[in-house]
Amino acid sequence: MDQFRSLLFTPATRPNRFERALTSGADAVCLDLEDAVAPQDKDRARDEAVRFLAARAKSPVKVGLRLNGRGTPWFDADLQAAARAEADFFMIPKASGAQEFAMLHRALGEDRPFWPLIETPEGLMRCWDIAGATAVAGVLFGAFDYSAEVGCDMAWEPLLFARSQLAAACARAGVQLLDAPPAAVGEPEVLTAETDRSRRLGFTGRACIHPDQVGPVNAIYTPAEAEVAHAHQVIAAFEAAAGGPVLMDGKLIELPVVRTAQRVLERAKGGQR
């Protein structure tokens, strides 16, 4: 499964930005039919996205499509377009339960993964089932919509409970977890601090809304050389002790520490693009 450190959203009404998005350094690009598109532009956005997906050259960057939500006037047309679109994955807004992904799995095929957005209290309540649903590769936290639904501030502390729940649910299901994109562009220090907080909480990557955000996000989710070297040492020491507890540099190395080291190496491998 492809690991996404960064995912760049691009309005599907702006085809002049599609190629730039692919060369931004993001691990994935998502053509957005939902929030970034005005109601009167939905048909045009859908056509532009399908046309680009059909004509794009082969690239290591995965390109997905964010549909409009179920219950909107545009969902049926989006679903029909998605069935023929050559997208690598589909983002599904306002996921509310695991059952909807069985339907999407049948409608869109068995070989393309889904990324549900958890952005309502109902979605958070059912996030454990959603993360483990059929064909779900990862989850995106929709912090903007969630805070509006709950009536809380778009700040770290009010959203910590939701982020922690999602981190646990996705870890249990063995799927990726992306944090919401930054609320502002042009604040690199805020971007770095927020992204590192999410990484330490258990998120595996972050969404972006501007190409300038991609580099800092990738850097935070790519382990430093010293961190990788230490992870190799931990695993080597554990293996030399035949899988039993062992002291290394005065610190106890046992299975949970080894699992953390393995995750570091997985992140490092994902960062080799």
Short mmCIF file of C-alpha atoms in Angstrom, two decimals:
data_model
loop_
_atom_site.label_atom_id
_atom_site.label_comp_id
_atom_site.label_asym_id
_atom_site.label_seq_id
_atom_site.Cartn_x
_atom_site.Cartn_y
_atom_site.Cartn_z
CA MET A 1 0.00 0.00 0.00
CA ASP A 2 1.36 3.43 -0.97
CA GLN A 3 2.22 5.61 2.01
CA PHE A 4 1.17 9.26 1.81
CA ARG A 5 3.21 11.72 3.82
CA SER A 6 1.53 14.56 1.98
CA LEU A 7 -1.62 14.91 -0.11
CA LEU A 8 -2.25 18.08 -2.09
CA PHE A 9 -5.82 19.14 -2.82
CA THR A 10 -6.37 20.87 -6.17
CA PRO A 11 -9.69 22.35 -7.33
CA ALA A 12 -10.95 20.35 -10.29
CA THR A 13 -12.01 23.62 -11.91
CA ARG A 14 -8.36 24.63 -12.29
CA PRO A 15 -6.80 22.29 -14.87
CA ASN A 16 -3.90 24.72 -15.26
CA ARG A 17 -2.81 23.66 -11.76
CA PHE A 18 -2.96 19.90 -12.27
CA GLU A 19 0.55 19.42 -13.66
CA ARG A 20 2.02 21.78 -11.10
CA ALA A 21 0.42 19.70 -8.37
CA LEU A 22 2.03 16.56 -9.76
CA THR A 23 5.48 18.18 -9.58
CA SER A 24 4.99 19.73 -6.13
CA GLY A 25 6.65 16.83 -4.31
CA ALA A 26 3.39 15.60 -2.82
CA ASP A 27 3.00 11.84 -2.55
CA ALA A 28 -0.61 12.14 -3.69
CA VAL A 29 -2.81 14.71 -5.40
CA CYS A 30 -6.58 14.86 -4.97
CA LEU A 31 -8.73 16.60 -7.56
CA ASP A 32 -11.51 18.18 -5.56
CA LEU A 33 -15.11 18.16 -6.75
CA GLU A 34 -16.49 19.15 -3.36
CA ASP A 35 -15.53 22.10 -1.14
CA ALA A 36 -13.31 23.87 -3.67
CA VAL A 37 -16.00 23.95 -6.37
CA ALA A 38 -19.00 26.29 -6.48
CA PRO A 39 -22.41 24.68 -7.19
CA GLN A 40 -22.65 26.18 -10.67
CA ASP A 41 -19.24 24.72 -11.58
CA LYS A 42 -19.79 21.11 -10.48
CA ASP A 43 -20.43 19.72 -13.98
CA ARG A 44 -17.41 21.46 -15.46
CA ALA A 45 -15.18 20.32 -12.60
CA ARG A 46 -16.29 16.73 -13.05
CA ASP A 47 -15.56 16.83 -16.78
CA GLU A 48 -12.14 18.42 -16.28
CA ALA A 49 -11.14 15.83 -13.70
CA VAL A 50 -12.23 12.83 -15.75
CA ARG A 51 -10.49 14.22 -18.84
CA PHE A 52 -7.22 14.79 -17.00
CA LEU A 53 -7.28 11.38 -15.32
CA ALA A 54 -7.74 9.70 -18.69
CA ALA A 55 -4.91 11.64 -20.38
CA ARG A 56 -2.28 11.90 -17.62
CA ALA A 57 1.12 10.34 -18.12
CA LYS A 58 2.30 7.57 -15.85
CA SER A 59 3.67 9.02 -12.62
CA PRO A 60 4.71 7.79 -9.16
CA VAL A 61 2.35 10.40 -7.73
CA LYS A 62 -1.04 8.91 -6.97
CA VAL A 63 -4.01 10.97 -8.18
CA GLY A 64 -7.40 10.66 -6.55
CA LEU A 65 -10.82 12.22 -6.79
CA ARG A 66 -12.86 13.72 -3.95
CA LEU A 67 -16.56 13.24 -4.61
CA ASN A 68 -19.42 15.27 -3.27
CA GLY A 69 -21.17 13.69 -0.32
CA ARG A 70 -24.10 11.34 -0.38
CA GLY A 71 -27.31 13.29 -0.08
CA THR A 72 -26.03 16.17 -2.22
CA PRO A 73 -27.53 16.88 -5.66
CA TRP A 74 -24.19 16.01 -7.28
CA PHE A 75 -23.42 12.62 -5.76
CA ASP A 76 -25.11 10.41 -8.37
CA ALA A 77 -23.35 12.15 -11.26
CA ASP A 78 -20.05 12.03 -9.36
CA LEU A 79 -20.47 8.30 -8.78
CA GLN A 80 -21.16 7.65 -12.45
CA ALA A 81 -18.11 9.68 -13.45
CA ALA A 82 -15.95 8.01 -10.82
CA ALA A 83 -16.85 4.57 -12.17
CA ARG A 84 -15.14 5.43 -15.47
CA ALA A 85 -12.47 7.77 -14.09
CA GLU A 86 -8.92 6.41 -14.00
CA ALA A 87 -8.33 7.55 -10.43
CA ASP A 88 -5.97 5.80 -8.01
CA PHE A 89 -8.26 6.41 -5.03
CA PHE A 90 -11.48 8.13 -4.03
CA MET A 91 -12.12 10.49 -1.14
CA ILE A 92 -15.56 10.28 0.40
CA PRO A 93 -16.70 13.27 2.51
CA LYS A 94 -18.72 13.08 5.71
CA ALA A 95 -18.44 9.33 6.15
CA SER A 96 -21.04 8.18 8.65
CA GLY A 97 -20.74 4.40 8.71
CA ALA A 98 -18.93 1.37 7.32
CA GLN A 99 -21.94 0.16 5.33
CA GLU A 100 -21.63 2.88 2.72
CA PHE A 101 -18.22 1.60 1.63
CA ALA A 102 -19.60 -1.80 0.69
CA MET A 103 -21.92 0.00 -1.75
CA LEU A 104 -19.07 2.13 -3.11
CA HIS A 105 -16.88 -0.94 -3.40
CA ARG A 106 -19.47 -2.57 -5.65
CA ALA A 107 -20.08 0.58 -7.68
CA LEU A 108 -16.46 1.60 -8.28
CA GLY A 109 -14.60 -1.69 -8.38
CA GLU A 110 -12.56 -3.85 -6.06
CA ASP A 111 -9.09 -2.57 -6.85
CA ARG A 112 -9.31 1.13 -5.95
CA PRO A 113 -9.06 2.25 -2.34
CA PHE A 114 -11.23 4.72 -0.46
CA TRP A 115 -10.27 7.55 1.86
CA PRO A 116 -13.25 8.53 4.03
CA LEU A 117 -13.29 11.95 5.66
CA ILE A 118 -14.30 11.95 9.30
CA GLU A 119 -15.79 15.39 9.81
CA THR A 120 -18.98 14.95 11.85
CA PRO A 121 -19.76 13.70 15.38
CA GLU A 122 -21.57 10.74 13.81
CA GLY A 123 -18.50 9.84 11.78
CA LEU A 124 -16.27 10.09 14.83
CA MET A 125 -18.64 7.87 16.82
CA ARG A 126 -18.29 5.19 14.14
CA CYS A 127 -14.66 5.80 13.17
CA TRP A 128 -13.50 2.40 14.44
CA ASP A 129 -15.81 0.62 12.00
CA ILE A 130 -15.14 3.08 9.18
CA ALA A 131 -11.37 2.68 9.43
CA GLY A 132 -11.74 -1.09 9.16
CA ALA A 133 -14.31 -1.05 6.35
CA THR A 134 -13.92 -2.73 2.98
CA ALA A 135 -11.28 -1.16 0.72
CA VAL A 136 -10.47 1.73 3.10
CA ALA A 137 -6.77 2.59 2.79
CA GLY A 138 -6.77 5.55 5.09
CA VAL A 139 -8.77 8.27 6.81
CA LEU A 140 -8.60 12.06 6.57
CA PHE A 141 -9.65 14.18 9.54
CA GLY A 142 -11.97 16.96 8.35
CA ALA A 143 -11.21 19.37 11.15
CA PHE A 144 -12.93 22.37 9.57
CA ASP A 145 -16.32 20.71 9.17
CA TYR A 146 -15.99 18.85 12.46
CA SER A 147 -15.33 22.02 14.45
CA ALA A 148 -18.29 23.71 12.75
CA GLU A 149 -20.55 20.75 13.58
CA VAL A 150 -19.44 20.65 17.22
CA GLY A 151 -19.18 24.40 17.69
CA CYS A 152 -15.61 24.28 18.98
CA ASP A 153 -12.59 26.37 18.06
CA MET A 154 -10.24 25.30 15.28
CA ALA A 155 -7.41 24.92 17.77
CA TRP A 156 -5.33 21.99 18.98
CA GLU A 157 -6.87 21.48 22.43
CA PRO A 158 -10.58 21.43 21.42
CA LEU A 159 -9.84 18.91 18.64
CA LEU A 160 -7.42 16.72 20.59
CA PHE A 161 -10.08 14.19 21.59
CA ALA A 162 -11.18 13.67 17.97
CA ARG A 163 -7.61 13.35 16.73
CA SER A 164 -6.76 10.85 19.48
CA GLN A 165 -9.81 8.73 18.69
CA LEU A 166 -8.90 8.64 15.02
CA ALA A 167 -5.27 7.78 15.74
CA ALA A 168 -6.34 4.79 17.84
CA ALA A 169 -8.98 3.64 15.33
CA CYS A 170 -6.63 3.79 12.35
CA ALA A 171 -3.80 2.10 14.25
CA ARG A 172 -6.16 -0.74 15.17
CA ALA A 173 -7.31 -1.09 11.53
CA GLY A 174 -3.78 -0.79 10.17
CA VAL A 175 -4.63 2.10 7.82
CA GLN A 176 -3.13 5.51 7.24
CA LEU A 177 -4.35 8.71 8.88
CA LEU A 178 -3.94 12.19 7.40
CA ASP A 179 -4.51 15.37 9.34
CA ALA A 180 -6.56 18.26 7.99
CA PRO A 181 -4.75 20.85 5.88
CA PRO A 182 -3.47 23.99 7.59
CA ALA A 183 -5.99 26.75 8.07
CA ALA A 184 -3.64 29.40 6.68
CA VAL A 185 -1.05 29.66 3.94
CA GLY A 186 2.23 31.49 4.53
CA GLU A 187 2.77 30.56 8.18
CA PRO A 188 5.67 28.05 8.02
CA GLU A 189 6.36 28.03 11.76
CA VAL A 190 2.73 27.27 12.59
CA LEU A 191 2.64 24.61 9.87
CA THR A 192 5.74 22.89 11.24
CA ALA A 193 4.59 22.95 14.86
CA GLU A 194 1.08 21.68 14.11
CA THR A 195 2.29 18.94 11.77
CA ASP A 196 4.84 17.67 14.25
CA ARG A 197 2.16 17.51 16.95
CA SER A 198 -0.01 15.38 14.71
CA ARG A 199 2.90 13.09 13.83
CA ARG A 200 3.70 12.53 17.50
CA LEU A 201 0.04 11.74 18.15
CA GLY A 202 0.05 8.94 15.56
CA PHE A 203 -0.93 10.57 12.27
CA THR A 204 0.95 9.24 9.25
CA GLY A 205 0.71 12.32 7.01
CA ARG A 206 -1.10 15.56 6.31
CA ALA A 207 -3.23 17.13 3.62
CA CYS A 208 -2.12 20.40 2.02
CA ILE A 209 -3.92 23.13 0.08
CA HIS A 210 -0.87 24.88 -1.40
CA PRO A 211 2.31 23.50 -2.99
CA ASP A 212 4.46 25.51 -0.54
CA GLN A 213 3.11 23.38 2.31
CA VAL A 214 4.23 20.08 0.80
CA GLY A 215 7.98 20.33 1.49
CA PRO A 216 7.68 21.06 5.23
CA VAL A 217 5.07 18.32 5.67
CA ASN A 218 7.23 15.77 3.85
CA ALA A 219 10.23 16.75 5.96
CA ILE A 220 8.37 16.17 9.22
CA TYR A 221 7.07 12.78 8.12
CA THR A 222 10.46 11.63 6.81
CA PRO A 223 12.71 10.36 9.65
CA ALA A 224 16.14 11.95 10.04
CA GLU A 225 19.23 9.87 9.28
CA ALA A 226 20.07 9.60 12.98
CA GLU A 227 16.57 8.33 13.75
CA VAL A 228 16.85 5.70 11.02
CA ALA A 229 20.29 4.60 12.22
CA HIS A 230 19.02 4.24 15.78
CA ALA A 231 16.05 2.18 14.57
CA HIS A 232 18.42 -0.20 12.78
CA GLN A 233 20.51 -0.53 15.94
CA VAL A 234 17.44 -1.31 18.04
CA ILE A 235 16.29 -4.04 15.69
CA ALA A 236 19.79 -5.52 15.41
CA ALA A 237 20.19 -5.63 19.18
CA PHE A 238 16.81 -7.27 19.63
CA GLU A 239 17.56 -9.89 16.99
CA ALA A 240 20.97 -10.59 18.53
CA ALA A 241 19.19 -11.30 21.81
CA ALA A 242 16.98 -13.84 19.99
CA GLY A 243 13.88 -11.73 20.51
CA GLY A 244 14.33 -11.28 24.23
CA PRO A 245 14.73 -8.07 26.26
CA VAL A 246 18.16 -6.49 25.97
CA LEU A 247 19.91 -3.35 27.20
CA MET A 248 21.25 -0.91 24.60
CA ASP A 249 23.00 2.25 25.73
CA GLY A 250 21.51 1.74 29.17
CA LYS A 251 17.92 1.49 27.90
CA LEU A 252 15.70 -1.57 27.83
CA ILE A 253 14.85 -2.83 24.35
CA GLU A 254 11.77 -5.02 24.16
CA LEU A 255 9.01 -5.70 21.65
CA PRO A 256 7.09 -2.37 21.89
CA VAL A 257 10.36 -0.47 21.35
CA VAL A 258 11.14 -2.67 18.36
CA ARG A 259 7.72 -2.04 16.85
CA THR A 260 8.35 1.70 17.12
CA ALA A 261 11.69 1.24 15.37
CA GLN A 262 10.01 -0.73 12.61
CA ARG A 263 7.53 2.09 12.06
CA VAL A 264 10.42 4.52 11.72
CA LEU A 265 11.93 2.36 8.97
CA GLU A 266 8.56 2.09 7.23
CA ARG A 267 8.26 5.88 7.26
CA ALA A 268 11.81 6.21 5.92
CA LYS A 269 11.05 3.79 3.11
CA GLY A 270 7.90 5.73 2.26
CA GLY A 271 9.94 8.92 2.03
CA GLN A 272 12.23 7.52 -0.67
CA ARG A 273 10.57 8.92 -3.77
#
